[in-house]
Amino acid sequence: MTTTGSGSTYDPPADPAASSAAAAVEQPPPRTDRRVALVTGASSGIGAATARRFAAGGWHLLLSGRDRRRLEETASGTSAVLLPADLAAPDGAKMLAEAALRETGRIDLLVAGAGIGWAGPFLTMPHTDIDRVLFLDLNATLHLVREVLPAMVAAGGGRVVLVGSVAGAVGVREEAVYSAAKAGLAAFAEALRQELRGTGVGVTLVVPGPVETAFFARRGRPYHRSHPRPTSPGRVAAAVWDAVGEARDDTYVPSWLTLPSRVRALTPRLYRRLLHRFG
């Protein structure tokens, strides 16, 4: 910008190349008429199965996980957009939310499915693993929800789905930190649901029992209990689909898993006797 002798200002003709570049930078994100779902932990297990279920239902999918190759497998045959991210990294949640909103301009559904486990006596659990489980299963999820929620509230609608665990409802021995993280997620869901009343944004807590995924191998110990039997990721994905469609606050997979937490609330002594016997 230059100044004339009269004190007024004028802008010289803009350079065409610069104008094109500026227009490209200011161009709004592409819009889609389809509802948009951001699914974390989509490279395998519950996250991958949920992504496929919502893609089949006509949603536009934004898939996140640490393994790009596995994300590509999840996205195969769909129009899903891949957003590889490490939620355990500093600002990982913030960067993922920003990338997702740049891609589509909105997020109608967040399925927070990323998580890890650790099995073994708490007395022998390394401090680094305590921090790792708590950060990814609880802290990173809360940070991601915090980054995504403002756009949902501004739009007047949306839903957050948090993938919990029956371990968070009843506490499982030799999974103390994992149980604590999932219990924290359940309490967060309840509190956040109260805060969001009247905004049009809902919160769903999905509480599965053991699921047939690589989760147990990755945590360092296979699933060895005879009961409850592991269910399939597809069954959990179907429950997520139904819960979102019906705007449910909570859903247990299988549904009878509500029983242990009810027994615990009503008769804690009986619950602990059963827990000591059956684990």
mmCIF file with all atom_site columns, N, CA, C and O in Angstrom, residues 38-43 63-68 71 81-100 114 136 140 144:
data_model
loop_
_atom_site.group_PDB
_atom_site.id
_atom_site.type_symbol
_atom_site.label_atom_id
_atom_site.label_alt_id
_atom_site.label_comp_id
_atom_site.label_asym_id
_atom_site.label_entity_id
_atom_site.label_seq_id
_atom_site.pdbx_PDB_ins_code
_atom_site.Cartn_x
_atom_site.Cartn_y
_atom_site.Cartn_z
_atom_site.occupancy
_atom_site.B_iso_or_equiv
_atom_site.pdbx_formal_charge
_atom_site.auth_seq_id
_atom_site.auth_comp_id
_atom_site.auth_asym_id
_atom_site.auth_atom_id
_atom_site.pdbx_PDB_model_num
ATOM 1   N N  . LEU A 1 38  ? -15.912 -38.569 12.544 1.00 0.00 ? 38  LEU A N  1
ATOM 2   C CA . LEU A 1 38  ? -14.489 -38.746 12.809 1.00 0.00 ? 38  LEU A CA 1
ATOM 3   C C  . LEU A 1 38  ? -14.341 -39.929 13.754 1.00 0.00 ? 38  LEU A C  1
ATOM 4   O O  . LEU A 1 38  ? -14.901 -39.919 14.854 1.00 0.00 ? 38  LEU A O  1
ATOM 5   N N  . VAL A 1 39  ? -13.615 -40.941 13.318 1.00 0.00 ? 39  VAL A N  1
ATOM 6   C CA . VAL A 1 39  ? -13.442 -42.164 14.111 1.00 0.00 ? 39  VAL A CA 1
ATOM 7   C C  . VAL A 1 39  ? -11.963 -42.328 14.433 1.00 0.00 ? 39  VAL A C  1
ATOM 8   O O  . VAL A 1 39  ? -11.128 -42.416 13.526 1.00 0.00 ? 39  VAL A O  1
ATOM 9   N N  . THR A 1 40  ? -11.622 -42.372 15.710 1.00 0.00 ? 40  THR A N  1
ATOM 10  C CA . THR A 1 40  ? -10.235 -42.632 16.105 1.00 0.00 ? 40  THR A CA 1
ATOM 11  C C  . THR A 1 40  ? -10.072 -44.110 16.456 1.00 0.00 ? 40  THR A C  1
ATOM 12  O O  . THR A 1 40  ? -11.046 -44.811 16.743 1.00 0.00 ? 40  THR A O  1
ATOM 13  N N  . GLY A 1 41  ? -8.840  -44.566 16.408 1.00 0.00 ? 41  GLY A N  1
ATOM 14  C CA . GLY A 1 41  ? -8.600  -45.996 16.602 1.00 0.00 ? 41  GLY A CA 1
ATOM 15  C C  . GLY A 1 41  ? -9.147  -46.811 15.457 1.00 0.00 ? 41  GLY A C  1
ATOM 16  O O  . GLY A 1 41  ? -9.489  -47.987 15.610 1.00 0.00 ? 41  GLY A O  1
ATOM 17  N N  . ALA A 1 42  ? -9.217  -46.193 14.267 1.00 0.00 ? 42  ALA A N  1
ATOM 18  C CA . ALA A 1 42  ? -9.884  -46.822 13.115 1.00 0.00 ? 42  ALA A CA 1
ATOM 19  C C  . ALA A 1 42  ? -8.994  -47.788 12.351 1.00 0.00 ? 42  ALA A C  1
ATOM 20  O O  . ALA A 1 42  ? -9.433  -48.357 11.359 1.00 0.00 ? 42  ALA A O  1
ATOM 21  N N  . SER A 1 43  ? -7.779  -47.982 12.809 1.00 0.00 ? 43  SER A N  1
ATOM 22  C CA . SER A 1 43  ? -6.892  -48.886 12.079 1.00 0.00 ? 43  SER A CA 1
ATOM 23  C C  . SER A 1 43  ? -7.152  -50.354 12.395 1.00 0.00 ? 43  SER A C  1
ATOM 24  O O  . SER A 1 43  ? -6.683  -51.240 11.685 1.00 0.00 ? 43  SER A O  1
ATOM 25  N N  . LEU A 1 63  ? -11.005 -40.989 9.078  1.00 0.00 ? 63  LEU A N  1
ATOM 26  C CA . LEU A 1 63  ? -10.461 -42.091 9.867  1.00 0.00 ? 63  LEU A CA 1
ATOM 27  C C  . LEU A 1 63  ? -9.084  -41.742 10.396 1.00 0.00 ? 63  LEU A C  1
ATOM 28  O O  . LEU A 1 63  ? -8.198  -41.319 9.647  1.00 0.00 ? 63  LEU A O  1
ATOM 29  N N  . SER A 1 64  ? -8.899  -41.972 11.692 1.00 0.00 ? 64  SER A N  1
ATOM 30  C CA . SER A 1 64  ? -7.618  -41.665 12.311 1.00 0.00 ? 64  SER A CA 1
ATOM 31  C C  . SER A 1 64  ? -7.067  -42.863 13.062 1.00 0.00 ? 64  SER A C  1
ATOM 32  O O  . SER A 1 64  ? -7.808  -43.654 13.649 1.00 0.00 ? 64  SER A O  1
ATOM 33  N N  . GLY A 1 65  ? -5.755  -42.971 13.036 1.00 0.00 ? 65  GLY A N  1
ATOM 34  C CA . GLY A 1 65  ? -5.028  -44.024 13.726 1.00 0.00 ? 65  GLY A CA 1
ATOM 35  C C  . GLY A 1 65  ? -3.560  -43.803 13.468 1.00 0.00 ? 65  GLY A C  1
ATOM 36  O O  . GLY A 1 65  ? -3.170  -42.919 12.692 1.00 0.00 ? 65  GLY A O  1
ATOM 37  N N  . ARG A 1 66  ? -2.722  -44.621 14.078 1.00 0.00 ? 66  ARG A N  1
ATOM 38  C CA . ARG A 1 66  ? -1.280  -44.425 13.896 1.00 0.00 ? 66  ARG A CA 1
ATOM 39  C C  . ARG A 1 66  ? -0.727  -45.186 12.701 1.00 0.00 ? 66  ARG A C  1
ATOM 40  O O  . ARG A 1 66  ? 0.331   -44.845 12.191 1.00 0.00 ? 66  ARG A O  1
ATOM 41  N N  . ASP A 1 67  ? -1.431  -46.211 12.245 1.00 0.00 ? 67  ASP A N  1
ATOM 42  C CA . ASP A 1 67  ? -0.928  -47.075 11.174 1.00 0.00 ? 67  ASP A CA 1
ATOM 43  C C  . ASP A 1 67  ? -1.642  -46.763 9.864  1.00 0.00 ? 67  ASP A C  1
ATOM 44  O O  . ASP A 1 67  ? -2.795  -47.159 9.669  1.00 0.00 ? 67  ASP A O  1
ATOM 45  N N  . ARG A 1 68  ? -0.971  -46.054 8.962  1.00 0.00 ? 68  ARG A N  1
ATOM 46  C CA . ARG A 1 68  ? -1.600  -45.660 7.699  1.00 0.00 ? 68  ARG A CA 1
ATOM 47  C C  . ARG A 1 68  ? -2.007  -46.880 6.875  1.00 0.00 ? 68  ARG A C  1
ATOM 48  O O  . ARG A 1 68  ? -3.085  -46.884 6.266  1.00 0.00 ? 68  ARG A O  1
ATOM 49  N N  . LEU A 1 71  ? -5.162  -48.212 8.178  1.00 0.00 ? 71  LEU A N  1
ATOM 50  C CA . LEU A 1 71  ? -6.241  -47.275 7.873  1.00 0.00 ? 71  LEU A CA 1
ATOM 51  C C  . LEU A 1 71  ? -6.701  -47.440 6.431  1.00 0.00 ? 71  LEU A C  1
ATOM 52  O O  . LEU A 1 71  ? -7.894  -47.371 6.130  1.00 0.00 ? 71  LEU A O  1
ATOM 53  N N  . VAL A 1 81  ? -11.660 -40.436 4.241  1.00 0.00 ? 81  VAL A N  1
ATOM 54  C CA . VAL A 1 81  ? -10.429 -39.653 4.229  1.00 0.00 ? 81  VAL A CA 1
ATOM 55  C C  . VAL A 1 81  ? -9.558  -40.108 5.394  1.00 0.00 ? 81  VAL A C  1
ATOM 56  O O  . VAL A 1 81  ? -10.046 -40.266 6.523  1.00 0.00 ? 81  VAL A O  1
ATOM 57  N N  . LEU A 1 82  ? -8.286  -40.337 5.131  1.00 0.00 ? 82  LEU A N  1
ATOM 58  C CA . LEU A 1 82  ? -7.370  -40.812 6.158  1.00 0.00 ? 82  LEU A CA 1
ATOM 59  C C  . LEU A 1 82  ? -6.671  -39.634 6.821  1.00 0.00 ? 82  LEU A C  1
ATOM 60  O O  . LEU A 1 82  ? -6.118  -38.760 6.140  1.00 0.00 ? 82  LEU A O  1
ATOM 61  N N  . LEU A 1 83  ? -6.671  -39.637 8.143  1.00 0.00 ? 83  LEU A N  1
ATOM 62  C CA . LEU A 1 83  ? -5.992  -38.604 8.920  1.00 0.00 ? 83  LEU A CA 1
ATOM 63  C C  . LEU A 1 83  ? -5.114  -39.285 9.970  1.00 0.00 ? 83  LEU A C  1
ATOM 64  O O  . LEU A 1 83  ? -5.448  -39.308 11.164 1.00 0.00 ? 83  LEU A O  1
ATOM 65  N N  . PRO A 1 84  ? -3.997  -39.879 9.549  1.00 0.00 ? 84  PRO A N  1
ATOM 66  C CA . PRO A 1 84  ? -3.129  -40.553 10.521 1.00 0.00 ? 84  PRO A CA 1
ATOM 67  C C  . PRO A 1 84  ? -2.676  -39.575 11.602 1.00 0.00 ? 84  PRO A C  1
ATOM 68  O O  . PRO A 1 84  ? -2.338  -38.424 11.307 1.00 0.00 ? 84  PRO A O  1
ATOM 69  N N  . ALA A 1 85  ? -2.686  -40.032 12.839 1.00 0.00 ? 85  ALA A N  1
ATOM 70  C CA . ALA A 1 85  ? -2.302  -39.157 13.946 1.00 0.00 ? 85  ALA A CA 1
ATOM 71  C C  . ALA A 1 85  ? -1.909  -40.005 15.145 1.00 0.00 ? 85  ALA A C  1
ATOM 72  O O  . ALA A 1 85  ? -2.393  -41.126 15.315 1.00 0.00 ? 85  ALA A O  1
ATOM 73  N N  . ASP A 1 86  ? -1.038  -39.445 15.953 1.00 0.00 ? 86  ASP A N  1
ATOM 74  C CA . ASP A 1 86  ? -0.667  -40.071 17.214 1.00 0.00 ? 86  ASP A CA 1
ATOM 75  C C  . ASP A 1 86  ? -1.231  -39.216 18.333 1.00 0.00 ? 86  ASP A C  1
ATOM 76  O O  . ASP A 1 86  ? -0.701  -38.145 18.645 1.00 0.00 ? 86  ASP A O  1
ATOM 77  N N  . LEU A 1 87  ? -2.295  -39.662 18.942 1.00 0.00 ? 87  LEU A N  1
ATOM 78  C CA . LEU A 1 87  ? -2.957  -38.872 19.974 1.00 0.00 ? 87  LEU A CA 1
ATOM 79  C C  . LEU A 1 87  ? -2.132  -38.779 21.251 1.00 0.00 ? 87  LEU A C  1
ATOM 80  O O  . LEU A 1 87  ? -2.424  -37.952 22.114 1.00 0.00 ? 87  LEU A O  1
ATOM 81  N N  . ALA A 1 88  ? -1.105  -39.620 21.363 1.00 0.00 ? 88  ALA A N  1
ATOM 82  C CA . ALA A 1 88  ? -0.239  -39.548 22.533 1.00 0.00 ? 88  ALA A CA 1
ATOM 83  C C  . ALA A 1 88  ? 0.828   -38.474 22.384 1.00 0.00 ? 88  ALA A C  1
ATOM 84  O O  . ALA A 1 88  ? 1.519   -38.144 23.345 1.00 0.00 ? 88  ALA A O  1
ATOM 85  N N  . ALA A 1 89  ? 0.965   -37.920 21.183 1.00 0.00 ? 89  ALA A N  1
ATOM 86  C CA . ALA A 1 89  ? 1.970   -36.884 20.942 1.00 0.00 ? 89  ALA A CA 1
ATOM 87  C C  . ALA A 1 89  ? 1.474   -35.540 21.461 1.00 0.00 ? 89  ALA A C  1
ATOM 88  O O  . ALA A 1 89  ? 0.273   -35.302 21.560 1.00 0.00 ? 89  ALA A O  1
ATOM 89  N N  . PRO A 1 90  ? 2.396   -34.636 21.813 1.00 0.00 ? 90  PRO A N  1
ATOM 90  C CA . PRO A 1 90  ? 1.987   -33.294 22.230 1.00 0.00 ? 90  PRO A CA 1
ATOM 91  C C  . PRO A 1 90  ? 1.149   -32.626 21.138 1.00 0.00 ? 90  PRO A C  1
ATOM 92  O O  . PRO A 1 90  ? 1.524   -32.644 19.972 1.00 0.00 ? 90  PRO A O  1
ATOM 93  N N  . ASP A 1 91  ? 0.023   -32.068 21.519 1.00 0.00 ? 91  ASP A N  1
ATOM 94  C CA . ASP A 1 91  ? -0.894  -31.410 20.583 1.00 0.00 ? 91  ASP A CA 1
ATOM 95  C C  . ASP A 1 91  ? -1.462  -32.356 19.531 1.00 0.00 ? 91  ASP A C  1
ATOM 96  O O  . ASP A 1 91  ? -2.001  -31.912 18.524 1.00 0.00 ? 91  ASP A O  1
ATOM 97  N N  . GLY A 1 92  ? -1.353  -33.665 19.768 1.00 0.00 ? 92  GLY A N  1
ATOM 98  C CA . GLY A 1 92  ? -1.884  -34.624 18.793 1.00 0.00 ? 92  GLY A CA 1
ATOM 99  C C  . GLY A 1 92  ? -3.381  -34.469 18.598 1.00 0.00 ? 92  GLY A C  1
ATOM 100 O O  . GLY A 1 92  ? -3.874  -34.500 17.469 1.00 0.00 ? 92  GLY A O  1
ATOM 101 N N  . ALA A 1 93  ? -4.125  -34.285 19.681 1.00 0.00 ? 93  ALA A N  1
ATOM 102 C CA . ALA A 1 93  ? -5.581  -34.126 19.586 1.00 0.00 ? 93  ALA A CA 1
ATOM 103 C C  . ALA A 1 93  ? -5.940  -32.834 18.866 1.00 0.00 ? 93  ALA A C  1
ATOM 104 O O  . ALA A 1 93  ? -6.832  -32.811 18.018 1.00 0.00 ? 93  ALA A O  1
ATOM 105 N N  . LYS A 1 94  ? -5.248  -31.765 19.194 1.00 0.00 ? 94  LYS A N  1
ATOM 106 C CA . LYS A 1 94  ? -5.520  -30.468 18.578 1.00 0.00 ? 94  LYS A CA 1
ATOM 107 C C  . LYS A 1 94  ? -5.256  -30.518 17.073 1.00 0.00 ? 94  LYS A C  1
ATOM 108 O O  . LYS A 1 94  ? -6.067  -30.037 16.269 1.00 0.00 ? 94  LYS A O  1
ATOM 109 N N  . MET A 1 95  ? -4.146  -31.122 16.693 1.00 0.00 ? 95  MET A N  1
ATOM 110 C CA . MET A 1 95  ? -3.794  -31.192 15.275 1.00 0.00 ? 95  MET A CA 1
ATOM 111 C C  . MET A 1 95  ? -4.781  -32.061 14.503 1.00 0.00 ? 95  MET A C  1
ATOM 112 O O  . MET A 1 95  ? -5.152  -31.739 13.370 1.00 0.00 ? 95  MET A O  1
ATOM 113 N N  . LEU A 1 96  ? -5.248  -33.150 15.118 1.00 0.00 ? 96  LEU A N  1
ATOM 114 C CA . LEU A 1 96  ? -6.216  -34.008 14.451 1.00 0.00 ? 96  LEU A CA 1
ATOM 115 C C  . LEU A 1 96  ? -7.542  -33.275 14.260 1.00 0.00 ? 96  LEU A C  1
ATOM 116 O O  . LEU A 1 96  ? -8.132  -33.323 13.168 1.00 0.00 ? 96  LEU A O  1
ATOM 117 N N  . ALA A 1 97  ? -8.034  -32.604 15.286 1.00 0.00 ? 97  ALA A N  1
ATOM 118 C CA . ALA A 1 97  ? -9.300  -31.880 15.175 1.00 0.00 ? 97  ALA A CA 1
ATOM 119 C C  . ALA A 1 97  ? -9.216  -30.797 14.111 1.00 0.00 ? 97  ALA A C  1
ATOM 120 O O  . ALA A 1 97  ? -10.138 -30.620 13.306 1.00 0.00 ? 97  ALA A O  1
ATOM 121 N N  . GLU A 1 98  ? -8.109  -30.074 14.075 1.00 0.00 ? 98  GLU A N  1
ATOM 122 C CA . GLU A 1 98  ? -7.943  -29.019 13.079 1.00 0.00 ? 98  GLU A CA 1
ATOM 123 C C  . GLU A 1 98  ? -7.911  -29.596 11.670 1.00 0.00 ? 98  GLU A C  1
ATOM 124 O O  . GLU A 1 98  ? -8.517  -29.040 10.743 1.00 0.00 ? 98  GLU A O  1
ATOM 125 N N  . ALA A 1 99  ? -7.220  -30.715 11.497 1.00 0.00 ? 99  ALA A N  1
ATOM 126 C CA . ALA A 1 99  ? -7.154  -31.343 10.177 1.00 0.00 ? 99  ALA A CA 1
ATOM 127 C C  . ALA A 1 99  ? -8.533  -31.830 9.735  1.00 0.00 ? 99  ALA A C  1
ATOM 128 O O  . ALA A 1 99  ? -8.911  -31.699 8.564  1.00 0.00 ? 99  ALA A O  1
ATOM 129 N N  . ALA A 1 100 ? -9.290  -32.384 10.668 1.00 0.00 ? 100 ALA A N  1
ATOM 130 C CA . ALA A 1 100 ? -10.625 -32.882 10.339 1.00 0.00 ? 100 ALA A CA 1
ATOM 131 C C  . ALA A 1 100 ? -11.555 -31.743 9.924  1.00 0.00 ? 100 ALA A C  1
ATOM 132 O O  . ALA A 1 100 ? -12.293 -31.847 8.936  1.00 0.00 ? 100 ALA A O  1
ATOM 133 N N  . ALA A 1 114 ? -9.815  -44.789 20.181 1.00 0.00 ? 114 ALA A N  1
ATOM 134 C CA . ALA A 1 114 ? -8.400  -45.080 20.399 1.00 0.00 ? 114 ALA A CA 1
ATOM 135 C C  . ALA A 1 114 ? -8.158  -45.451 21.861 1.00 0.00 ? 114 ALA A C  1
ATOM 136 O O  . ALA A 1 114 ? -8.722  -44.838 22.774 1.00 0.00 ? 114 ALA A O  1
ATOM 137 N N  . LEU A 1 136 ? -3.437  -41.974 26.982 1.00 0.00 ? 136 LEU A N  1
ATOM 138 C CA . LEU A 1 136 ? -4.131  -42.294 25.739 1.00 0.00 ? 136 LEU A CA 1
ATOM 139 C C  . LEU A 1 136 ? -5.590  -42.653 25.976 1.00 0.00 ? 136 LEU A C  1
ATOM 140 O O  . LEU A 1 136 ? -6.475  -42.231 25.218 1.00 0.00 ? 136 LEU A O  1
ATOM 141 N N  . ALA A 1 140 ? -5.998  -38.014 26.417 1.00 0.00 ? 140 ALA A N  1
ATOM 142 C CA . ALA A 1 140 ? -6.039  -37.676 24.995 1.00 0.00 ? 140 ALA A CA 1
ATOM 143 C C  . ALA A 1 140 ? -7.473  -37.625 24.486 1.00 0.00 ? 140 ALA A C  1
ATOM 144 O O  . ALA A 1 140 ? -7.816  -36.778 23.653 1.00 0.00 ? 140 ALA A O  1
ATOM 145 N N  . LEU A 1 144 ? -9.275  -34.362 22.848 1.00 0.00 ? 144 LEU A N  1
ATOM 146 C CA . LEU A 1 144 ? -9.884  -34.400 21.518 1.00 0.00 ? 144 LEU A CA 1
ATOM 147 C C  . LEU A 1 144 ? -11.333 -33.930 21.565 1.00 0.00 ? 144 LEU A C  1
ATOM 148 O O  . LEU A 1 144 ? -11.774 -33.156 20.708 1.00 0.00 ? 144 LEU A O  1
#
